[in-house]
JSON list of C-alpha atoms in Angstrom, two decimals:
[
{"chain": "A", "resi": 1, "resn": "UNK", "atom": "CA", "xyz": [-125.99, -81.74, 81.54]},
{"chain": "A", "resi": 2, "resn": "UNK", "atom": "CA", "xyz": [-125.63, -77.99, 81.42]},
{"chain": "A", "resi": 3, "resn": "UNK", "atom": "CA", "xyz": [-126.34, -75.94, 78.31]},
{"chain": "A", "resi": 4, "resn": "UNK", "atom": "CA", "xyz": [-122.68, -74.90, 78.39]},
{"chain": "A", "resi": 5, "resn": "UNK", "atom": "CA", "xyz": [-121.59, -78.54, 77.94]},
{"chain": "A", "resi": 6, "resn": "UNK", "atom": "CA", "xyz": [-124.41, -79.65, 75.61]},
{"chain": "A", "resi": 7, "resn": "UNK", "atom": "CA", "xyz": [-123.67, -81.26, 72.26]},
{"chain": "A", "resi": 8, "resn": "UNK", "atom": "CA", "xyz": [-125.78, -82.81, 69.57]},
{"chain": "A", "resi": 9, "resn": "UNK", "atom": "CA", "xyz": [-125.32, -84.93, 66.52]},
{"chain": "A", "resi": 10, "resn": "UNK", "atom": "CA", "xyz": [-126.73, -87.70, 64.40]},
{"chain": "A", "resi": 11, "resn": "UNK", "atom": "CA", "xyz": [-126.19, -91.44, 64.40]},
{"chain": "A", "resi": 12, "resn": "UNK", "atom": "CA", "xyz": [-126.46, -92.94, 60.92]},
{"chain": "A", "resi": 13, "resn": "UNK", "atom": "CA", "xyz": [-126.70, -96.72, 60.98]},
{"chain": "A", "resi": 14, "resn": "UNK", "atom": "CA", "xyz": [-126.11, -97.53, 57.32]},
{"chain": "A", "resi": 15, "resn": "UNK", "atom": "CA", "xyz": [-126.45, -101.30, 57.61]},
{"chain": "A", "resi": 16, "resn": "UNK", "atom": "CA", "xyz": [-127.33, -103.66, 60.42]},
{"chain": "A", "resi": 17, "resn": "UNK", "atom": "CA", "xyz": [-128.88, -107.13, 60.55]},
{"chain": "A", "resi": 18, "resn": "UNK", "atom": "CA", "xyz": [-132.36, -107.22, 62.06]},
{"chain": "A", "resi": 19, "resn": "UNK", "atom": "CA", "xyz": [-131.07, -109.44, 64.89]},
{"chain": "A", "resi": 20, "resn": "UNK", "atom": "CA", "xyz": [-128.59, -106.74, 65.97]},
{"chain": "A", "resi": 21, "resn": "UNK", "atom": "CA", "xyz": [-131.07, -103.84, 65.96]},
{"chain": "A", "resi": 22, "resn": "UNK", "atom": "CA", "xyz": [-132.13, -104.12, 69.63]},
{"chain": "A", "resi": 23, "resn": "UNK", "atom": "CA", "xyz": [-128.49, -104.51, 70.69]},
{"chain": "A", "resi": 24, "resn": "UNK", "atom": "CA", "xyz": [-127.56, -101.31, 68.84]},
{"chain": "A", "resi": 25, "resn": "UNK", "atom": "CA", "xyz": [-130.41, -99.45, 70.56]},
{"chain": "A", "resi": 26, "resn": "UNK", "atom": "CA", "xyz": [-129.39, -100.83, 73.99]},
{"chain": "A", "resi": 27, "resn": "UNK", "atom": "CA", "xyz": [-125.75, -99.86, 73.47]},
{"chain": "A", "resi": 28, "resn": "UNK", "atom": "CA", "xyz": [-126.68, -96.32, 72.41]},
{"chain": "A", "resi": 29, "resn": "UNK", "atom": "CA", "xyz": [-129.18, -95.99, 75.27]},
{"chain": "A", "resi": 30, "resn": "UNK", "atom": "CA", "xyz": [-126.53, -97.07, 77.75]},
{"chain": "A", "resi": 31, "resn": "UNK", "atom": "CA", "xyz": [-124.16, -94.33, 76.60]},
{"chain": "A", "resi": 32, "resn": "UNK", "atom": "CA", "xyz": [-126.75, -91.56, 76.27]},
{"chain": "A", "resi": 33, "resn": "UNK", "atom": "CA", "xyz": [-128.57, -92.39, 79.50]},
{"chain": "A", "resi": 34, "resn": "UNK", "atom": "CA", "xyz": [-132.00, -92.31, 77.91]},
{"chain": "A", "resi": 35, "resn": "UNK", "atom": "CA", "xyz": [-134.09, -94.68, 75.77]},
{"chain": "A", "resi": 36, "resn": "UNK", "atom": "CA", "xyz": [-133.10, -94.81, 72.11]},
{"chain": "A", "resi": 37, "resn": "UNK", "atom": "CA", "xyz": [-135.66, -96.12, 69.65]},
{"chain": "A", "resi": 38, "resn": "UNK", "atom": "CA", "xyz": [-134.69, -96.12, 65.98]},
{"chain": "A", "resi": 39, "resn": "UNK", "atom": "CA", "xyz": [-137.14, -96.48, 63.13]},
{"chain": "A", "resi": 40, "resn": "UNK", "atom": "CA", "xyz": [-135.52, -99.23, 61.04]},
{"chain": "A", "resi": 41, "resn": "UNK", "atom": "CA", "xyz": [-136.17, -99.36, 57.30]},
{"chain": "A", "resi": 42, "resn": "UNK", "atom": "CA", "xyz": [-134.88, -101.57, 54.51]},
{"chain": "A", "resi": 43, "resn": "UNK", "atom": "CA", "xyz": [-131.39, -100.83, 53.20]},
{"chain": "A", "resi": 44, "resn": "UNK", "atom": "CA", "xyz": [-131.72, -100.84, 49.40]},
{"chain": "A", "resi": 45, "resn": "UNK", "atom": "CA", "xyz": [-127.96, -101.35, 48.97]},
{"chain": "A", "resi": 46, "resn": "UNK", "atom": "CA", "xyz": [-128.28, -104.78, 50.62]},
{"chain": "A", "resi": 47, "resn": "UNK", "atom": "CA", "xyz": [-131.72, -106.36, 51.12]},
{"chain": "A", "resi": 48, "resn": "UNK", "atom": "CA", "xyz": [-130.54, -108.45, 54.10]},
{"chain": "A", "resi": 49, "resn": "UNK", "atom": "CA", "xyz": [-129.88, -105.30, 56.14]},
{"chain": "A", "resi": 50, "resn": "UNK", "atom": "CA", "xyz": [-131.76, -102.35, 57.60]},
{"chain": "A", "resi": 51, "resn": "UNK", "atom": "CA", "xyz": [-130.79, -98.73, 58.14]},
{"chain": "A", "resi": 52, "resn": "UNK", "atom": "CA", "xyz": [-131.85, -96.00, 60.54]},
{"chain": "A", "resi": 53, "resn": "UNK", "atom": "CA", "xyz": [-130.98, -92.56, 61.86]},
{"chain": "A", "resi": 54, "resn": "UNK", "atom": "CA", "xyz": [-131.19, -91.02, 65.31]},
{"chain": "A", "resi": 55, "resn": "UNK", "atom": "CA", "xyz": [-130.58, -87.43, 66.40]},
{"chain": "A", "resi": 56, "resn": "UNK", "atom": "CA", "xyz": [-128.94, -87.35, 69.80]},
{"chain": "A", "resi": 57, "resn": "UNK", "atom": "CA", "xyz": [-128.15, -84.80, 72.50]},
{"chain": "A", "resi": 58, "resn": "UNK", "atom": "CA", "xyz": [-125.65, -85.21, 75.29]},
{"chain": "A", "resi": 59, "resn": "UNK", "atom": "CA", "xyz": [-122.41, -83.93, 76.76]},
{"chain": "A", "resi": 60, "resn": "UNK", "atom": "CA", "xyz": [-119.56, -82.66, 74.62]},
{"chain": "A", "resi": 61, "resn": "UNK", "atom": "CA", "xyz": [-117.47, -85.69, 73.66]},
{"chain": "A", "resi": 62, "resn": "UNK", "atom": "CA", "xyz": [-120.47, -88.04, 73.57]},
{"chain": "A", "resi": 63, "resn": "UNK", "atom": "CA", "xyz": [-119.87, -88.77, 69.86]},
{"chain": "A", "resi": 64, "resn": "UNK", "atom": "CA", "xyz": [-116.65, -90.61, 70.70]},
{"chain": "A", "resi": 65, "resn": "UNK", "atom": "CA", "xyz": [-118.36, -92.61, 73.42]},
{"chain": "A", "resi": 66, "resn": "UNK", "atom": "CA", "xyz": [-121.18, -93.59, 71.05]},
{"chain": "A", "resi": 67, "resn": "UNK", "atom": "CA", "xyz": [-118.71, -94.67, 68.38]},
{"chain": "A", "resi": 68, "resn": "UNK", "atom": "CA", "xyz": [-116.74, -96.71, 70.91]},
{"chain": "A", "resi": 69, "resn": "UNK", "atom": "CA", "xyz": [-119.89, -98.51, 72.03]},
{"chain": "A", "resi": 70, "resn": "UNK", "atom": "CA", "xyz": [-120.47, -99.77, 68.47]},
{"chain": "A", "resi": 71, "resn": "UNK", "atom": "CA", "xyz": [-116.87, -100.24, 67.34]},
{"chain": "A", "resi": 72, "resn": "UNK", "atom": "CA", "xyz": [-115.99, -103.63, 65.89]},
{"chain": "A", "resi": 73, "resn": "UNK", "atom": "CA", "xyz": [-119.48, -105.05, 65.51]},
{"chain": "A", "resi": 74, "resn": "UNK", "atom": "CA", "xyz": [-119.64, -107.46, 62.61]},
{"chain": "A", "resi": 75, "resn": "UNK", "atom": "CA", "xyz": [-121.90, -106.44, 59.70]},
{"chain": "A", "resi": 76, "resn": "UNK", "atom": "CA", "xyz": [-122.44, -102.94, 61.15]},
{"chain": "A", "resi": 77, "resn": "UNK", "atom": "CA", "xyz": [-121.74, -99.83, 59.10]},
{"chain": "A", "resi": 78, "resn": "UNK", "atom": "CA", "xyz": [-122.30, -96.50, 60.77]},
{"chain": "A", "resi": 79, "resn": "UNK", "atom": "CA", "xyz": [-121.38, -92.86, 61.03]},
{"chain": "A", "resi": 80, "resn": "UNK", "atom": "CA", "xyz": [-121.76, -90.67, 64.08]},
{"chain": "A", "resi": 81, "resn": "UNK", "atom": "CA", "xyz": [-121.50, -86.91, 63.97]},
{"chain": "A", "resi": 82, "resn": "UNK", "atom": "CA", "xyz": [-121.04, -84.44, 66.78]},
{"chain": "A", "resi": 83, "resn": "UNK", "atom": "CA", "xyz": [-121.71, -80.83, 65.84]},
{"chain": "A", "resi": 84, "resn": "UNK", "atom": "CA", "xyz": [-119.17, -78.15, 66.71]},
{"chain": "A", "resi": 85, "resn": "UNK", "atom": "CA", "xyz": [-120.04, -75.91, 69.66]},
{"chain": "A", "resi": 86, "resn": "UNK", "atom": "CA", "xyz": [-118.53, -72.65, 70.90]},
{"chain": "A", "resi": 87, "resn": "UNK", "atom": "CA", "xyz": [-116.49, -74.82, 73.31]},
{"chain": "A", "resi": 88, "resn": "UNK", "atom": "CA", "xyz": [-115.55, -77.76, 71.07]},
{"chain": "A", "resi": 89, "resn": "UNK", "atom": "CA", "xyz": [-114.73, -78.87, 67.56]},
{"chain": "A", "resi": 90, "resn": "UNK", "atom": "CA", "xyz": [-117.09, -81.12, 65.67]},
{"chain": "A", "resi": 91, "resn": "UNK", "atom": "CA", "xyz": [-116.30, -84.69, 64.75]},
{"chain": "A", "resi": 92, "resn": "UNK", "atom": "CA", "xyz": [-117.31, -87.59, 62.53]},
{"chain": "A", "resi": 93, "resn": "UNK", "atom": "CA", "xyz": [-116.72, -91.25, 63.26]},
{"chain": "A", "resi": 94, "resn": "UNK", "atom": "CA", "xyz": [-117.12, -93.69, 60.38]},
{"chain": "A", "resi": 95, "resn": "UNK", "atom": "CA", "xyz": [-117.05, -97.47, 60.72]},
{"chain": "A", "resi": 96, "resn": "UNK", "atom": "CA", "xyz": [-117.12, -100.38, 58.31]},
{"chain": "A", "resi": 97, "resn": "UNK", "atom": "CA", "xyz": [-116.50, -104.05, 59.12]},
{"chain": "A", "resi": 98, "resn": "UNK", "atom": "CA", "xyz": [-113.62, -104.19, 56.64]},
{"chain": "A", "resi": 99, "resn": "UNK", "atom": "CA", "xyz": [-111.83, -100.95, 57.58]},
{"chain": "A", "resi": 100, "resn": "UNK", "atom": "CA", "xyz": [-112.70, -100.45, 61.24]},
{"chain": "A", "resi": 101, "resn": "UNK", "atom": "CA", "xyz": [-113.19, -96.96, 62.62]},
{"chain": "A", "resi": 102, "resn": "UNK", "atom": "CA", "xyz": [-112.06, -93.59, 61.28]},
{"chain": "A", "resi": 103, "resn": "UNK", "atom": "CA", "xyz": [-112.26, -90.27, 63.11]},
{"chain": "A", "resi": 104, "resn": "UNK", "atom": "CA", "xyz": [-112.05, -86.82, 61.59]},
{"chain": "A", "resi": 105, "resn": "UNK", "atom": "CA", "xyz": [-112.40, -83.40, 63.14]},
{"chain": "A", "resi": 106, "resn": "UNK", "atom": "CA", "xyz": [-115.06, -81.33, 61.37]},
{"chain": "A", "resi": 107, "resn": "UNK", "atom": "CA", "xyz": [-115.72, -77.62, 61.03]},
{"chain": "A", "resi": 108, "resn": "UNK", "atom": "CA", "xyz": [-118.99, -75.76, 61.61]},
{"chain": "A", "resi": 109, "resn": "UNK", "atom": "CA", "xyz": [-120.54, -77.00, 58.35]},
{"chain": "A", "resi": 110, "resn": "UNK", "atom": "CA", "xyz": [-119.28, -80.60, 58.58]},
{"chain": "A", "resi": 111, "resn": "UNK", "atom": "CA", "xyz": [-116.18, -80.45, 56.39]},
{"chain": "A", "resi": 112, "resn": "UNK", "atom": "CA", "xyz": [-113.27, -82.67, 57.44]},
{"chain": "A", "resi": 113, "resn": "UNK", "atom": "CA", "xyz": [-110.40, -80.68, 58.93]},
{"chain": "A", "resi": 114, "resn": "UNK", "atom": "CA", "xyz": [-106.93, -82.10, 58.36]},
{"chain": "A", "resi": 115, "resn": "UNK", "atom": "CA", "xyz": [-104.51, -80.87, 61.06]},
{"chain": "A", "resi": 116, "resn": "UNK", "atom": "CA", "xyz": [-101.43, -78.92, 60.00]},
{"chain": "A", "resi": 117, "resn": "UNK", "atom": "CA", "xyz": [-99.03, -81.52, 61.41]},
{"chain": "A", "resi": 118, "resn": "UNK", "atom": "CA", "xyz": [-100.66, -84.26, 59.34]},
{"chain": "A", "resi": 119, "resn": "UNK", "atom": "CA", "xyz": [-100.25, -82.19, 56.16]},
{"chain": "A", "resi": 120, "resn": "UNK", "atom": "CA", "xyz": [-96.62, -81.39, 57.03]},
{"chain": "A", "resi": 121, "resn": "UNK", "atom": "CA", "xyz": [-95.89, -85.07, 57.64]},
{"chain": "A", "resi": 122, "resn": "UNK", "atom": "CA", "xyz": [-97.44, -85.98, 54.27]},
{"chain": "A", "resi": 123, "resn": "UNK", "atom": "CA", "xyz": [-95.36, -83.31, 52.52]},
{"chain": "A", "resi": 124, "resn": "UNK", "atom": "CA", "xyz": [-92.19, -84.59, 54.16]},
{"chain": "A", "resi": 125, "resn": "UNK", "atom": "CA", "xyz": [-92.92, -88.28, 53.59]},
{"chain": "A", "resi": 126, "resn": "UNK", "atom": "CA", "xyz": [-94.11, -87.93, 49.97]},
{"chain": "A", "resi": 127, "resn": "UNK", "atom": "CA", "xyz": [-91.36, -85.51, 48.96]},
{"chain": "A", "resi": 128, "resn": "UNK", "atom": "CA", "xyz": [-91.87, -85.18, 45.18]},
{"chain": "A", "resi": 129, "resn": "UNK", "atom": "CA", "xyz": [-93.99, -88.33, 44.70]},
{"chain": "A", "resi": 130, "resn": "UNK", "atom": "CA", "xyz": [-97.45, -87.03, 43.72]},
{"chain": "A", "resi": 131, "resn": "UNK", "atom": "CA", "xyz": [-98.97, -90.52, 43.96]},
{"chain": "A", "resi": 132, "resn": "UNK", "atom": "CA", "xyz": [-97.74, -90.95, 47.53]},
{"chain": "A", "resi": 133, "resn": "UNK", "atom": "CA", "xyz": [-99.02, -87.47, 48.43]},
{"chain": "A", "resi": 134, "resn": "UNK", "atom": "CA", "xyz": [-102.43, -88.41, 47.08]},
{"chain": "A", "resi": 135, "resn": "UNK", "atom": "CA", "xyz": [-102.41, -91.66, 49.09]},
{"chain": "A", "resi": 136, "resn": "UNK", "atom": "CA", "xyz": [-101.49, -89.86, 52.32]},
{"chain": "A", "resi": 137, "resn": "UNK", "atom": "CA", "xyz": [-104.09, -87.12, 51.87]},
{"chain": "A", "resi": 138, "resn": "UNK", "atom": "CA", "xyz": [-106.76, -89.69, 50.98]},
{"chain": "A", "resi": 139, "resn": "UNK", "atom": "CA", "xyz": [-105.88, -91.49, 54.22]},
{"chain": "A", "resi": 140, "resn": "UNK", "atom": "CA", "xyz": [-106.11, -88.24, 56.21]},
{"chain": "A", "resi": 141, "resn": "UNK", "atom": "CA", "xyz": [-109.51, -87.48, 54.69]},
{"chain": "A", "resi": 142, "resn": "UNK", "atom": "CA", "xyz": [-110.88, -91.00, 55.25]},
{"chain": "A", "resi": 143, "resn": "UNK", "atom": "CA", "xyz": [-111.44, -91.57, 51.54]},
{"chain": "A", "resi": 144, "resn": "UNK", "atom": "CA", "xyz": [-111.53, -95.36, 51.85]},
{"chain": "A", "resi": 145, "resn": "UNK", "atom": "CA", "xyz": [-114.37, -95.10, 54.40]},
{"chain": "A", "resi": 146, "resn": "UNK", "atom": "CA", "xyz": [-116.26, -92.65, 52.18]},
{"chain": "A", "resi": 147, "resn": "UNK", "atom": "CA", "xyz": [-115.83, -94.98, 49.19]},
{"chain": "A", "resi": 148, "resn": "UNK", "atom": "CA", "xyz": [-117.16, -97.97, 51.11]},
{"chain": "A", "resi": 149, "resn": "UNK", "atom": "CA", "xyz": [-120.05, -96.11, 52.78]},
{"chain": "A", "resi": 150, "resn": "UNK", "atom": "CA", "xyz": [-121.21, -94.09, 49.77]},
{"chain": "A", "resi": 151, "resn": "UNK", "atom": "CA", "xyz": [-123.47, -96.80, 48.25]},
{"chain": "A", "resi": 152, "resn": "UNK", "atom": "CA", "xyz": [-125.18, -97.16, 51.65]},
{"chain": "A", "resi": 153, "resn": "UNK", "atom": "CA", "xyz": [-125.55, -93.38, 52.09]},
{"chain": "A", "resi": 154, "resn": "UNK", "atom": "CA", "xyz": [-126.87, -93.00, 48.56]},
{"chain": "A", "resi": 155, "resn": "UNK", "atom": "CA", "xyz": [-129.33, -95.84, 48.98]},
{"chain": "A", "resi": 156, "resn": "UNK", "atom": "CA", "xyz": [-130.51, -94.24, 52.20]},
{"chain": "A", "resi": 157, "resn": "UNK", "atom": "CA", "xyz": [-131.60, -91.19, 50.25]},
{"chain": "A", "resi": 158, "resn": "UNK", "atom": "CA", "xyz": [-134.03, -93.38, 48.31]},
{"chain": "A", "resi": 159, "resn": "UNK", "atom": "CA", "xyz": [-131.92, -93.43, 45.17]},
{"chain": "A", "resi": 160, "resn": "UNK", "atom": "CA", "xyz": [-131.29, -96.58, 43.15]},
{"chain": "A", "resi": 161, "resn": "UNK", "atom": "CA", "xyz": [-128.03, -98.39, 43.84]},
{"chain": "A", "resi": 162, "resn": "UNK", "atom": "CA", "xyz": [-125.43, -99.27, 41.23]},
{"chain": "A", "resi": 163, "resn": "UNK", "atom": "CA", "xyz": [-122.80, -101.65, 42.59]},
{"chain": "A", "resi": 164, "resn": "UNK", "atom": "CA", "xyz": [-119.32, -101.45, 41.12]},
{"chain": "A", "resi": 165, "resn": "UNK", "atom": "CA", "xyz": [-117.37, -104.67, 41.24]},
{"chain": "A", "resi": 166, "resn": "UNK", "atom": "CA", "xyz": [-113.60, -104.81, 41.43]},
{"chain": "A", "resi": 167, "resn": "UNK", "atom": "CA", "xyz": [-112.00, -106.69, 38.55]},
{"chain": "A", "resi": 168, "resn": "UNK", "atom": "CA", "xyz": [-108.66, -108.44, 38.77]}
]
């Protein structure tokens, strides 16, 4: 890897069963080409699960390869970031068992960037329906993934968890 093609990011495993932990580390190690060892701690949002974080370095585009290596695993919630470089945009991959994977381009400070064509398509499709515009922009921003992951992120910061239950 040359410095010109170097990238870095963070892997946030928000919830994983203890039995899957070594498999997650093996999968990540296989992609990165070096040994990954994550310090697993209890996930307060769900006592049956653990959480962990790992800062990675690799080639530009490695974030997508890392996300692909974990995509579709049952009971695994994660986010992978790849920081922007002078040669590439940043990215964030979010995964939940219920929703699957979501990718968003990010700017230098980690904000989601919604491409112009996606906004134009939402404007055209929604026409004057504000509710439909909201739905399409929420989809473009990955709001459903943020909503599902937020209790796990929040719990990871050591804060108490308050579960909201859907009624109806």
